[in-house]
Amino acid sequence: MELDIREPEGRISKKAVTVWRLSNTIGHGITLLVFAGLIIAGSRFGWWDWAMTVLWVFGGLTALSAVYSVFIEPVILQRTWRYGADEEFVKLRHGVITVQHQTVPMTKVQYVGLEQGPLLRKFGLYTLTVGTMGSNHSIPALPEQEAKEFRNRIARLAKIREEDE
């Protein structure tokens, strides 16, 4: 018995790039400020040379990571995320180097939820979470109307599957 499972076709919002850029900028900005503070403290209080070298190296690596996380990664994530659902499965696919395909049977879905933090709220986006007994699967950055419709569709299909058995 071979299943014919089609690839998911739904795409997340293009606003996700802006949200992820802001989020990554805040996180890396705080980290870089901490490194800057430590480097200033080390210079002022005459810390060992090796400690200062380590701080400069980790600070530089953090800056390189920030460039990737702010300018490159959000675009790649937005372009590669796909999601979908039919009567039998919720399907997710994302990634470039390591592509993850997740197929969740509707019979295993226990709950479907929406989450919205401050940055997502500012841009009118939600993260949809599909929960099973053993794990959670999230679809980031869905526009409000689309997120609510998809949540209701999954809930309806999961309930129909449960009633049939």
PDB file of C-alpha atoms in Angstrom:
ATOM      1  CA  MET A   1       0.000   0.000   0.000  1.00  0.00           C
ATOM      2  CA  GLU A   2       1.633   3.197  -1.162  1.00  0.00           C
ATOM      3  CA  LEU A   3       0.260   6.600  -0.195  1.00  0.00           C
ATOM      4  CA  ASP A   4       0.228   9.463  -2.654  1.00  0.00           C
ATOM      5  CA  ILE A   5       0.995  12.455  -0.431  1.00  0.00           C
ATOM      6  CA  ARG A   6       1.203  15.721  -2.341  1.00  0.00           C
ATOM      7  CA  GLU A   7       3.702  18.407  -1.403  1.00  0.00           C
ATOM      8  CA  PRO A   8       2.314  21.284   0.696  1.00  0.00           C
ATOM      9  CA  GLU A   9       1.669  24.457  -1.287  1.00  0.00           C
ATOM     10  CA  GLY A  10       0.752  27.109   1.303  1.00  0.00           C
ATOM     11  CA  ARG A  11       3.328  29.847   1.918  1.00  0.00           C
ATOM     12  CA  ILE A  12       3.904  31.965   4.981  1.00  0.00           C
ATOM     13  CA  SER A  13       3.567  35.750   4.842  1.00  0.00           C
ATOM     14  CA  LYS A  14       6.303  37.922   3.337  1.00  0.00           C
ATOM     15  CA  LYS A  15       5.969  40.099   6.446  1.00  0.00           C
ATOM     16  CA  ALA A  16       7.746  37.248   8.264  1.00  0.00           C
ATOM     17  CA  VAL A  17      11.061  38.514   6.881  1.00  0.00           C
ATOM     18  CA  THR A  18      10.589  41.866   8.637  1.00  0.00           C
ATOM     19  CA  VAL A  19       9.448  40.245  11.893  1.00  0.00           C
ATOM     20  CA  TRP A  20      12.415  37.854  11.962  1.00  0.00           C
ATOM     21  CA  ARG A  21      14.837  40.638  11.069  1.00  0.00           C
ATOM     22  CA  LEU A  22      13.569  42.786  13.940  1.00  0.00           C
ATOM     23  CA  SER A  23      13.645  39.868  16.371  1.00  0.00           C
ATOM     24  CA  ASN A  24      17.166  38.816  15.377  1.00  0.00           C
ATOM     25  CA  THR A  25      18.401  42.419  15.471  1.00  0.00           C
ATOM     26  CA  ILE A  26      17.143  42.813  19.035  1.00  0.00           C
ATOM     27  CA  GLY A  27      18.685  39.527  20.194  1.00  0.00           C
ATOM     28  CA  HIS A  28      22.058  40.023  18.526  1.00  0.00           C
ATOM     29  CA  GLY A  29      22.114  43.709  19.492  1.00  0.00           C
ATOM     30  CA  ILE A  30      21.788  42.843  23.179  1.00  0.00           C
ATOM     31  CA  THR A  31      24.499  40.182  22.883  1.00  0.00           C
ATOM     32  CA  LEU A  32      26.869  42.588  21.112  1.00  0.00           C
ATOM     33  CA  LEU A  33      26.246  45.233  23.796  1.00  0.00           C
ATOM     34  CA  VAL A  34      27.184  42.705  26.487  1.00  0.00           C
ATOM     35  CA  PHE A  35      30.413  41.851  24.630  1.00  0.00           C
ATOM     36  CA  ALA A  36      31.177  45.551  24.185  1.00  0.00           C
ATOM     37  CA  GLY A  37      30.645  46.121  27.918  1.00  0.00           C
ATOM     38  CA  LEU A  38      32.949  43.228  28.797  1.00  0.00           C
ATOM     39  CA  ILE A  39      35.632  44.445  26.391  1.00  0.00           C
ATOM     40  CA  ILE A  40      35.456  47.963  27.873  1.00  0.00           C
ATOM     41  CA  ALA A  41      35.588  46.549  31.403  1.00  0.00           C
ATOM     42  CA  GLY A  42      38.523  44.325  30.450  1.00  0.00           C
ATOM     43  CA  SER A  43      40.462  47.257  28.983  1.00  0.00           C
ATOM     44  CA  ARG A  44      39.738  49.478  31.952  1.00  0.00           C
ATOM     45  CA  PHE A  45      40.576  46.921  34.632  1.00  0.00           C
ATOM     46  CA  GLY A  46      43.527  45.285  32.882  1.00  0.00           C
ATOM     47  CA  TRP A  47      42.165  41.766  32.423  1.00  0.00           C
ATOM     48  CA  TRP A  48      44.509  39.069  31.144  1.00  0.00           C
ATOM     49  CA  ASP A  49      45.436  39.290  27.480  1.00  0.00           C
ATOM     50  CA  TRP A  50      44.027  35.857  26.696  1.00  0.00           C
ATOM     51  CA  ALA A  51      40.633  36.828  28.187  1.00  0.00           C
ATOM     52  CA  MET A  52      40.519  39.948  26.033  1.00  0.00           C
ATOM     53  CA  THR A  53      41.448  37.931  22.941  1.00  0.00           C
ATOM     54  CA  VAL A  54      38.633  35.466  23.677  1.00  0.00           C
ATOM     55  CA  LEU A  55      36.144  38.339  24.095  1.00  0.00           C
ATOM     56  CA  TRP A  56      37.205  39.923  20.796  1.00  0.00           C
ATOM     57  CA  VAL A  57      36.976  36.579  18.955  1.00  0.00           C
ATOM     58  CA  PHE A  58      33.519  35.747  20.341  1.00  0.00           C
ATOM     59  CA  GLY A  59      32.357  39.313  19.731  1.00  0.00           C
ATOM     60  CA  GLY A  60      33.505  39.090  16.102  1.00  0.00           C
ATOM     61  CA  LEU A  61      31.808  35.710  15.626  1.00  0.00           C
ATOM     62  CA  THR A  62      28.618  37.137  17.114  1.00  0.00           C
ATOM     63  CA  ALA A  63      28.783  40.063  14.676  1.00  0.00           C
ATOM     64  CA  LEU A  64      29.168  37.654  11.734  1.00  0.00           C
ATOM     65  CA  SER A  65      26.282  35.577  13.060  1.00  0.00           C
ATOM     66  CA  ALA A  66      24.199  38.754  13.326  1.00  0.00           C
ATOM     67  CA  VAL A  67      24.823  39.614   9.661  1.00  0.00           C
ATOM     68  CA  TYR A  68      23.640  36.147   8.605  1.00  0.00           C
ATOM     69  CA  SER A  69      20.673  36.089  11.016  1.00  0.00           C
ATOM     70  CA  VAL A  70      19.425  39.549  10.124  1.00  0.00           C
ATOM     71  CA  PHE A  71      20.027  39.783   6.367  1.00  0.00           C
ATOM     72  CA  ILE A  72      20.156  36.247   4.930  1.00  0.00           C
ATOM     73  CA  GLU A  73      18.353  33.702   7.135  1.00  0.00           C
ATOM     74  CA  PRO A  74      14.884  35.369   7.258  1.00  0.00           C
ATOM     75  CA  VAL A  75      14.657  35.492   3.456  1.00  0.00           C
ATOM     76  CA  ILE A  76      15.684  31.835   3.129  1.00  0.00           C
ATOM     77  CA  LEU A  77      13.191  30.734   5.788  1.00  0.00           C
ATOM     78  CA  GLN A  78      10.314  32.627   4.195  1.00  0.00           C
ATOM     79  CA  ARG A  79      11.060  31.235   0.738  1.00  0.00           C
ATOM     80  CA  THR A  80      11.351  27.609   1.875  1.00  0.00           C
ATOM     81  CA  TRP A  81       8.418  27.288   4.296  1.00  0.00           C
ATOM     82  CA  ARG A  82       5.432  25.348   2.909  1.00  0.00           C
ATOM     83  CA  TYR A  83       2.373  23.995   4.686  1.00  0.00           C
ATOM     84  CA  GLY A  84      -0.885  22.323   3.804  1.00  0.00           C
ATOM     85  CA  ALA A  85      -3.638  20.002   4.982  1.00  0.00           C
ATOM     86  CA  ASP A  86      -6.028  17.538   3.405  1.00  0.00           C
ATOM     87  CA  GLU A  87      -8.525  15.045   4.834  1.00  0.00           C
ATOM     88  CA  GLU A  88      -5.748  12.739   6.019  1.00  0.00           C
ATOM     89  CA  PHE A  89      -2.625  14.786   6.828  1.00  0.00           C
ATOM     90  CA  VAL A  90      -1.190  18.113   7.954  1.00  0.00           C
ATOM     91  CA  LYS A  91       1.958  18.620   5.871  1.00  0.00           C
ATOM     92  CA  LEU A  92       4.935  20.874   6.628  1.00  0.00           C
ATOM     93  CA  ARG A  93       8.161  21.435   4.715  1.00  0.00           C
ATOM     94  CA  HIS A  94      11.030  23.844   5.361  1.00  0.00           C
ATOM     95  CA  GLY A  95      14.793  24.167   5.125  1.00  0.00           C
ATOM     96  CA  VAL A  96      17.500  24.443   2.478  1.00  0.00           C
ATOM     97  CA  ILE A  97      20.528  22.446   3.563  1.00  0.00           C
ATOM     98  CA  THR A  98      18.517  20.120   5.774  1.00  0.00           C
ATOM     99  CA  VAL A  99      15.026  19.951   4.317  1.00  0.00           C
ATOM    100  CA  GLN A 100      12.437  18.776   6.829  1.00  0.00           C
ATOM    101  CA  HIS A 101       9.242  17.121   5.623  1.00  0.00           C
ATOM    102  CA  GLN A 102       6.710  16.518   8.363  1.00  0.00           C
ATOM    103  CA  THR A 103       3.453  14.702   7.794  1.00  0.00           C
ATOM    104  CA  VAL A 104       1.046  14.547  10.726  1.00  0.00           C
ATOM    105  CA  PRO A 105      -1.953  12.192  10.409  1.00  0.00           C
ATOM    106  CA  MET A 106      -5.259  13.926  11.213  1.00  0.00           C
ATOM    107  CA  THR A 107      -6.120  11.026  13.519  1.00  0.00           C
ATOM    108  CA  LYS A 108      -3.189  12.040  15.761  1.00  0.00           C
ATOM    109  CA  VAL A 109      -4.065  15.755  16.025  1.00  0.00           C
ATOM    110  CA  GLN A 110      -5.159  16.587  19.578  1.00  0.00           C
ATOM    111  CA  TYR A 111      -5.281  20.370  19.439  1.00  0.00           C
ATOM    112  CA  VAL A 112      -4.689  23.327  17.172  1.00  0.00           C
ATOM    113  CA  GLY A 113      -3.737  26.708  18.596  1.00  0.00           C
ATOM    114  CA  LEU A 114      -2.740  30.212  17.565  1.00  0.00           C
ATOM    115  CA  GLU A 115      -0.022  32.265  19.227  1.00  0.00           C
ATOM    116  CA  GLN A 116       0.852  35.913  18.738  1.00  0.00           C
ATOM    117  CA  GLY A 117       3.704  37.760  20.437  1.00  0.00           C
ATOM    118  CA  PRO A 118       4.244  41.532  20.339  1.00  0.00           C
ATOM    119  CA  LEU A 119       6.169  41.601  17.040  1.00  0.00           C
ATOM    120  CA  LEU A 120       3.736  39.249  15.311  1.00  0.00           C
ATOM    121  CA  ARG A 121       0.822  41.335  16.631  1.00  0.00           C
ATOM    122  CA  LYS A 122       2.332  44.520  15.190  1.00  0.00           C
ATOM    123  CA  PHE A 123       2.360  42.903  11.738  1.00  0.00           C
ATOM    124  CA  GLY A 124      -0.969  41.049  12.065  1.00  0.00           C
ATOM    125  CA  LEU A 125       0.609  37.580  12.031  1.00  0.00           C
ATOM    126  CA  TYR A 126       0.103  34.381  14.039  1.00  0.00           C
ATOM    127  CA  THR A 127       2.015  31.171  14.687  1.00  0.00           C
ATOM    128  CA  LEU A 128      -0.229  28.128  14.317  1.00  0.00           C
ATOM    129  CA  THR A 129       0.599  25.106  16.492  1.00  0.00           C
ATOM    130  CA  VAL A 130      -0.642  21.589  15.791  1.00  0.00           C
ATOM    131  CA  GLY A 131      -0.302  19.331  18.812  1.00  0.00           C
ATOM    132  CA  THR A 132      -0.186  15.559  18.942  1.00  0.00           C
ATOM    133  CA  MET A 133       0.374  13.306  21.919  1.00  0.00           C
ATOM    134  CA  GLY A 134       4.140  13.223  21.381  1.00  0.00           C
ATOM    135  CA  SER A 135       5.017  16.548  19.782  1.00  0.00           C
ATOM    136  CA  ASN A 136       4.068  20.016  18.586  1.00  0.00           C
ATOM    137  CA  HIS A 137       4.408  21.314  15.044  1.00  0.00           C
ATOM    138  CA  SER A 138       4.419  25.056  14.350  1.00  0.00           C
ATOM    139  CA  ILE A 139       3.724  27.085  11.240  1.00  0.00           C
ATOM    140  CA  PRO A 140       5.145  30.598  11.712  1.00  0.00           C
ATOM    141  CA  ALA A 141       3.960  33.956  10.383  1.00  0.00           C
ATOM    142  CA  LEU A 142       0.499  33.311   8.977  1.00  0.00           C
ATOM    143  CA  PRO A 143      -1.736  36.315   8.281  1.00  0.00           C
ATOM    144  CA  GLU A 144      -4.632  36.569  10.762  1.00  0.00           C
ATOM    145  CA  GLN A 145      -7.474  35.505   8.469  1.00  0.00           C
ATOM    146  CA  GLU A 146      -5.489  32.684   6.889  1.00  0.00           C
ATOM    147  CA  ALA A 147      -4.322  31.420  10.306  1.00  0.00           C
ATOM    148  CA  LYS A 148      -7.859  31.310  11.697  1.00  0.00           C
ATOM    149  CA  GLU A 149      -9.258  29.606   8.603  1.00  0.00           C
ATOM    150  CA  PHE A 150      -6.452  27.016   8.577  1.00  0.00           C
ATOM    151  CA  ARG A 151      -6.876  26.374  12.330  1.00  0.00           C
ATOM    152  CA  ASN A 152     -10.614  25.851  11.889  1.00  0.00           C
ATOM    153  CA  ARG A 153     -10.070  23.589   8.887  1.00  0.00           C
ATOM    154  CA  ILE A 154      -7.609  21.362  10.753  1.00  0.00           C
ATOM    155  CA  ALA A 155      -9.878  21.253  13.810  1.00  0.00           C
ATOM    156  CA  ARG A 156     -12.864  20.319  11.656  1.00  0.00           C
ATOM    157  CA  LEU A 157     -10.956  17.644   9.720  1.00  0.00           C
ATOM    158  CA  ALA A 158      -9.433  16.180  12.892  1.00  0.00           C
ATOM    159  CA  LYS A 159     -12.861  16.015  14.524  1.00  0.00           C
ATOM    160  CA  ILE A 160     -14.444  14.418  11.455  1.00  0.00           C
ATOM    161  CA  ARG A 161     -11.699  11.785  11.398  1.00  0.00           C
ATOM    162  CA  GLU A 162     -12.232  11.092  15.088  1.00  0.00           C
ATOM    163  CA  GLU A 163     -16.005  10.682  14.681  1.00  0.00           C
ATOM    164  CA  ASP A 164     -15.576   8.277  11.753  1.00  0.00           C
ATOM    165  CA  GLU A 165     -13.630   5.823  13.902  1.00  0.00           C
TER     166      GLU A 165
END
